[in-house]
XYZ file of C-alpha atoms in Angstrom:
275
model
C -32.675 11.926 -24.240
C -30.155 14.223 -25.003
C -30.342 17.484 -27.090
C -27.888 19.327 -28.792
C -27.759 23.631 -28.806
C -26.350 24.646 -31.878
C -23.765 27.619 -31.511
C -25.184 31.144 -32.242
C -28.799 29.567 -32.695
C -29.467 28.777 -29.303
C -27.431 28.807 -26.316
C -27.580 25.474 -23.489
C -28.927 27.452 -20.879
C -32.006 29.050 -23.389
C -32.585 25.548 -24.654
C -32.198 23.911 -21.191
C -35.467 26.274 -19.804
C -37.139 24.808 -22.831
C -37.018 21.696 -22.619
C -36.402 20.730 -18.680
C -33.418 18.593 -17.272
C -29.554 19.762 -17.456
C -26.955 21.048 -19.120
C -24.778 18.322 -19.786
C -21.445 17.545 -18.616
C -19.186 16.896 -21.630
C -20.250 19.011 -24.230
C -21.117 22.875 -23.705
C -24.009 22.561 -26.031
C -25.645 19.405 -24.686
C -28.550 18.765 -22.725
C -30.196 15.885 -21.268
C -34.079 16.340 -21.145
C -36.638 13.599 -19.432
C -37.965 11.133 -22.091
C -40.539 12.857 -24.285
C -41.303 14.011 -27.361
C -38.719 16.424 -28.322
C -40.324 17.831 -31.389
C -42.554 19.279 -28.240
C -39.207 21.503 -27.812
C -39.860 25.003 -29.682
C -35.929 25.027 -30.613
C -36.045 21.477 -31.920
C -38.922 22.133 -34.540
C -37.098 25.232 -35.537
C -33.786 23.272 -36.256
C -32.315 25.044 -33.901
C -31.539 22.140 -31.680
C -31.874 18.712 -32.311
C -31.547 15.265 -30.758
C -28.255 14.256 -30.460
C -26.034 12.078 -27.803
C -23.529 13.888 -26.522
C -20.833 11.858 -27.450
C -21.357 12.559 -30.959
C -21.310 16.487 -29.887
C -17.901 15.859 -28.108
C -16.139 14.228 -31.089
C -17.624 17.231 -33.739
C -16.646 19.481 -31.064
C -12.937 18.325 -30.354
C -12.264 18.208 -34.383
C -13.353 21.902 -34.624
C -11.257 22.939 -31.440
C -8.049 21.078 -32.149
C -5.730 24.393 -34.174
C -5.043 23.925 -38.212
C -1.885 25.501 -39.943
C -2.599 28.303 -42.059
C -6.473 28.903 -43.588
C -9.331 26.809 -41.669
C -11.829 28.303 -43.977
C -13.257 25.201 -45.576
C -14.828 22.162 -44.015
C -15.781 18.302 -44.834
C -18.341 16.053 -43.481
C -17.399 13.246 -46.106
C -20.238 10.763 -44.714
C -22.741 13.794 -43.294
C -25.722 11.628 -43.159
C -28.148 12.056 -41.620
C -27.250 15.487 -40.817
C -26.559 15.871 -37.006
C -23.056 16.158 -37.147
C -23.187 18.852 -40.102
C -25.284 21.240 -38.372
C -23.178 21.494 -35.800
C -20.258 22.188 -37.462
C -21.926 24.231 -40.345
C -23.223 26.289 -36.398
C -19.812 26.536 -35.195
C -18.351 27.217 -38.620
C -20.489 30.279 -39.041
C -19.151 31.776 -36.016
C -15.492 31.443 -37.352
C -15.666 32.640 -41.065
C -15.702 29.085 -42.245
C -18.169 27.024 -44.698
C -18.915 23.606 -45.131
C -19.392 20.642 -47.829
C -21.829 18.260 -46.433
C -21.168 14.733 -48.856
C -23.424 11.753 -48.167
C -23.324 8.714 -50.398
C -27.256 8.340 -50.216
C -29.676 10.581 -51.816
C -32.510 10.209 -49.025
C -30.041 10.811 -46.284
C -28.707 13.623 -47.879
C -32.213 15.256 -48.124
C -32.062 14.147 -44.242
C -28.698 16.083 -44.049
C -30.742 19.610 -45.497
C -33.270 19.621 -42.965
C -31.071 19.274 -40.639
C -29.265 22.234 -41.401
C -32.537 24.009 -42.386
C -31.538 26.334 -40.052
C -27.703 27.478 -39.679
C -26.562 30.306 -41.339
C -26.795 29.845 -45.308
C -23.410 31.421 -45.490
C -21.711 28.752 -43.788
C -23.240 25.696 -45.621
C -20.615 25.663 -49.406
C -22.783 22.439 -50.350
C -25.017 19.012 -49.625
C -24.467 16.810 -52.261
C -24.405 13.225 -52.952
C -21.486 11.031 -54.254
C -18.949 8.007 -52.808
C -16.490 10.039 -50.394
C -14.433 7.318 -50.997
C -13.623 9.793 -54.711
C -12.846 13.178 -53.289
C -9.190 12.881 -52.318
C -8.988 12.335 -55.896
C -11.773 14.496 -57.312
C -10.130 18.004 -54.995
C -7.055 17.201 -53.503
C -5.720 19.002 -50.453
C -9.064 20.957 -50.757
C -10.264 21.352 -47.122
C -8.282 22.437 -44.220
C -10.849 20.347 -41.703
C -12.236 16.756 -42.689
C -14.748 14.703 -40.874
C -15.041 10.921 -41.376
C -17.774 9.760 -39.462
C -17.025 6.621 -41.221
C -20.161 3.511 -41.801
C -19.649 1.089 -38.844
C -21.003 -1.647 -36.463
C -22.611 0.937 -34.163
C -21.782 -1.300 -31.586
C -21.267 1.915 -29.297
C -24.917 2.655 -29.485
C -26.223 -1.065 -28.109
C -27.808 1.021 -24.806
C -29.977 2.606 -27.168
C -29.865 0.171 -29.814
C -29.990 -3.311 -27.754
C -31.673 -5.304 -31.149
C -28.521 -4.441 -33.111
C -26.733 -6.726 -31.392
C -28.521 -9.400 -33.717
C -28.225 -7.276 -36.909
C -24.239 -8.007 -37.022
C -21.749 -10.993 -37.371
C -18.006 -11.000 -36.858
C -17.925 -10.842 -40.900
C -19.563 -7.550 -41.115
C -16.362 -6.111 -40.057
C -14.527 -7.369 -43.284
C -16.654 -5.048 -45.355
C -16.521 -2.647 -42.939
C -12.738 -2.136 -41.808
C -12.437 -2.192 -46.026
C -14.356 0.119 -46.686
C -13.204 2.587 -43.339
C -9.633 2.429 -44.547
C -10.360 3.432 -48.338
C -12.759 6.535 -46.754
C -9.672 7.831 -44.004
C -7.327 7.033 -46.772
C -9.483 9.645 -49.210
C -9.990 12.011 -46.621
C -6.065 12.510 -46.030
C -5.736 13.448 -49.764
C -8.431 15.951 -49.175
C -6.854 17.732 -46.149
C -4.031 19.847 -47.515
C -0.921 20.264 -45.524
C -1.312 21.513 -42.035
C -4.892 20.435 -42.032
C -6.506 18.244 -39.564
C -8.519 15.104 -40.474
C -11.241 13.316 -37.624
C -11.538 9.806 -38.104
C -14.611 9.276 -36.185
C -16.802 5.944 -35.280
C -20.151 4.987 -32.655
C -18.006 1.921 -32.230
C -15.223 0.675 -29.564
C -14.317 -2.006 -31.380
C -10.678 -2.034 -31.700
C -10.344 -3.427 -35.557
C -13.032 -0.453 -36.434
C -11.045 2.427 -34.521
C -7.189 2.477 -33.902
C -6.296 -0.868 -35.877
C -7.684 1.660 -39.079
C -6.277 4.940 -38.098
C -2.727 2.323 -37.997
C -2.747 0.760 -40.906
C -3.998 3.984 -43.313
C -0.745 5.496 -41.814
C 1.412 2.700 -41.982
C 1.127 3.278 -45.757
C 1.684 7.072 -45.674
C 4.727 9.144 -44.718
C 2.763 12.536 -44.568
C 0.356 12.352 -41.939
C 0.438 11.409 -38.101
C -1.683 11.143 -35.094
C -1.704 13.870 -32.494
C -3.340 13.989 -29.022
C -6.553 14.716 -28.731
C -7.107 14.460 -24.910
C -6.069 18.543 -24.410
C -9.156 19.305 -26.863
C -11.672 17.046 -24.883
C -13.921 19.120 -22.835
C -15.345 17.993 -19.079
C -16.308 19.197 -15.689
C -13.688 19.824 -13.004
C -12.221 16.464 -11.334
C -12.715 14.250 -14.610
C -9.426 15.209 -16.669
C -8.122 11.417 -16.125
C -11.478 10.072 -17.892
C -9.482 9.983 -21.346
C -6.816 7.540 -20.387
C -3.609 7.085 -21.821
C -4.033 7.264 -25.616
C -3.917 10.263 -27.483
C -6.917 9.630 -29.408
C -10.720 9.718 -27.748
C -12.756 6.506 -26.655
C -15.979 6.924 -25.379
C -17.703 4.817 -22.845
C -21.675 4.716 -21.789
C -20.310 3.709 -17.824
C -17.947 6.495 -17.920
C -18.625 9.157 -19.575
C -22.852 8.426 -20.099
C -22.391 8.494 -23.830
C -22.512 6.369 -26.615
C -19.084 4.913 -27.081
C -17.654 7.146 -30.013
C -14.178 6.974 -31.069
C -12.192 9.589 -32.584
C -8.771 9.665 -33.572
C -7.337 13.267 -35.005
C -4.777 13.365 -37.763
C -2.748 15.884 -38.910
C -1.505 16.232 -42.448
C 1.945 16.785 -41.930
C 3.217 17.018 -45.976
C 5.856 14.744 -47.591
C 5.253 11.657 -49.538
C 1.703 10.475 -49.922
C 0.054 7.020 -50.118
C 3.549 4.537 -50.540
């Protein structure tokens, strides 16, 4: 099980004496604990820490790390439920000046998304509220200098934890899905304002859910462009090569121990929006 140390809360090492195991070896806040309870873990129950793999820490990480143009005051999580992802970067936005919107679609997982960040500093949370992400590009353009799209998916990347899933999807899930991925990156873009940095993010390796999107959302745009994420991806000495050769992240449980998360960064360069 792996455990997540949110910045200025709780440090890895503090956490790690708590709860036993290691500090893990792709994100500086992760650690992998044996298998029990973890709400046995004082920092857990506090919200200090919480269970989360560490691929999901890497890809919230990287999209904090990577540099904006101008202000990087005000942050997205357009699809924050169930919360794991916000508290992190509502932790690491308190540390830089910098506040968060939480949006979730659902009302019970955005009450999830509050106790989850139960704990971070009030002063870096803007909002948790409910409504479609899919309507803030139009609702507060160019509003947010950092935008996270942790975009509904297959979840295909989390079948070593999730083996029954397998026989939850069909090959025409990914109509709906793919649809509905494109409209939420597409919304997200017309949030960022110029010089701002969106994450497309998915727990899936599936190539139509991941870089066939990120393509075809640009392919209609002529003011936004992928950049490379691999300088931004953190590791251990002697596994720099583990990102191969494209500049956006994939994820792999026999290489890096992780769920296999994909994140692709895009920068909002200015220009000529949707053609």
């Amino acid at each position: 099980m792996t455990l997540v140390a949110r910045p200025g809360l709780i440090t890895a090492t503090e956490l790690r004496d708590q709860a036993g195991g290691v500090v893990g070896d792709w994100s500086p806040s992760a650690v992998i604990m044996p298998a029990h309870d973890p709400g046995s873990v004082p920092a857990v129950r506090a919200g200090f820490a919480g269970v989360q793999d560490e691929g999901s820490q890497v890809v919230t990480g990287v999209l904090t790390t990577v540099p904006v143009e101008g202000a990087d005051t005000r942050w997205l999580d357009m699809c924050a439920g169930p919360g794991g992802k916000s508290a992190l970067l509502a932790a690491i936005a308190a540390q830089r000046g910098a506040r968060i919107v939480a949006n979730e679609i659902s009302e019970h997982r955005t009450a999830l998304v509050r106790e989850n960040l139960r704990a971070v500093p009030a002063a870096s949370v803007e909002a948790v509220r409910t409504g479609d992400g899919r309507e803030i590009g139009r609702i507060e353009p160019e509003g947010y200098d950092r935008v996270l799209v942790d975009a509904p998916c297959t979840g295909l990347g989390a079948l070593r934890r999730r083996p029954e899933a397998r026989w939850r999807r069909k090959p025409a899930d990914l109509t709906d899905l793919t649809s509905l991925q494109r409209e939420l990156l597409g919304a997200a873009l017309d949030a960022t304002r110029t010089g701002g940095i969106v994450g497309y993010v998915t727990c899936s390796p599936h190539l139509a859910e991941t870089l066939l999107v990120v393509d075809d959302v640009l392919r209609g745009r002529q003011d936004a462009e992928v950049i490379d994420a691999r300088p931004y991806a953190p590791g251990v000495a002697g596994t720099e090569g583990t990102w191969g050769d494209h500049p956006s992240l994939q994820l792999w449980p026999h290489v890096h121990g992780t769920d296999a998360m994909h994140l692709s960064v895009i920068r909002k360069t200015g220009g000529n929006g949707p053609a």
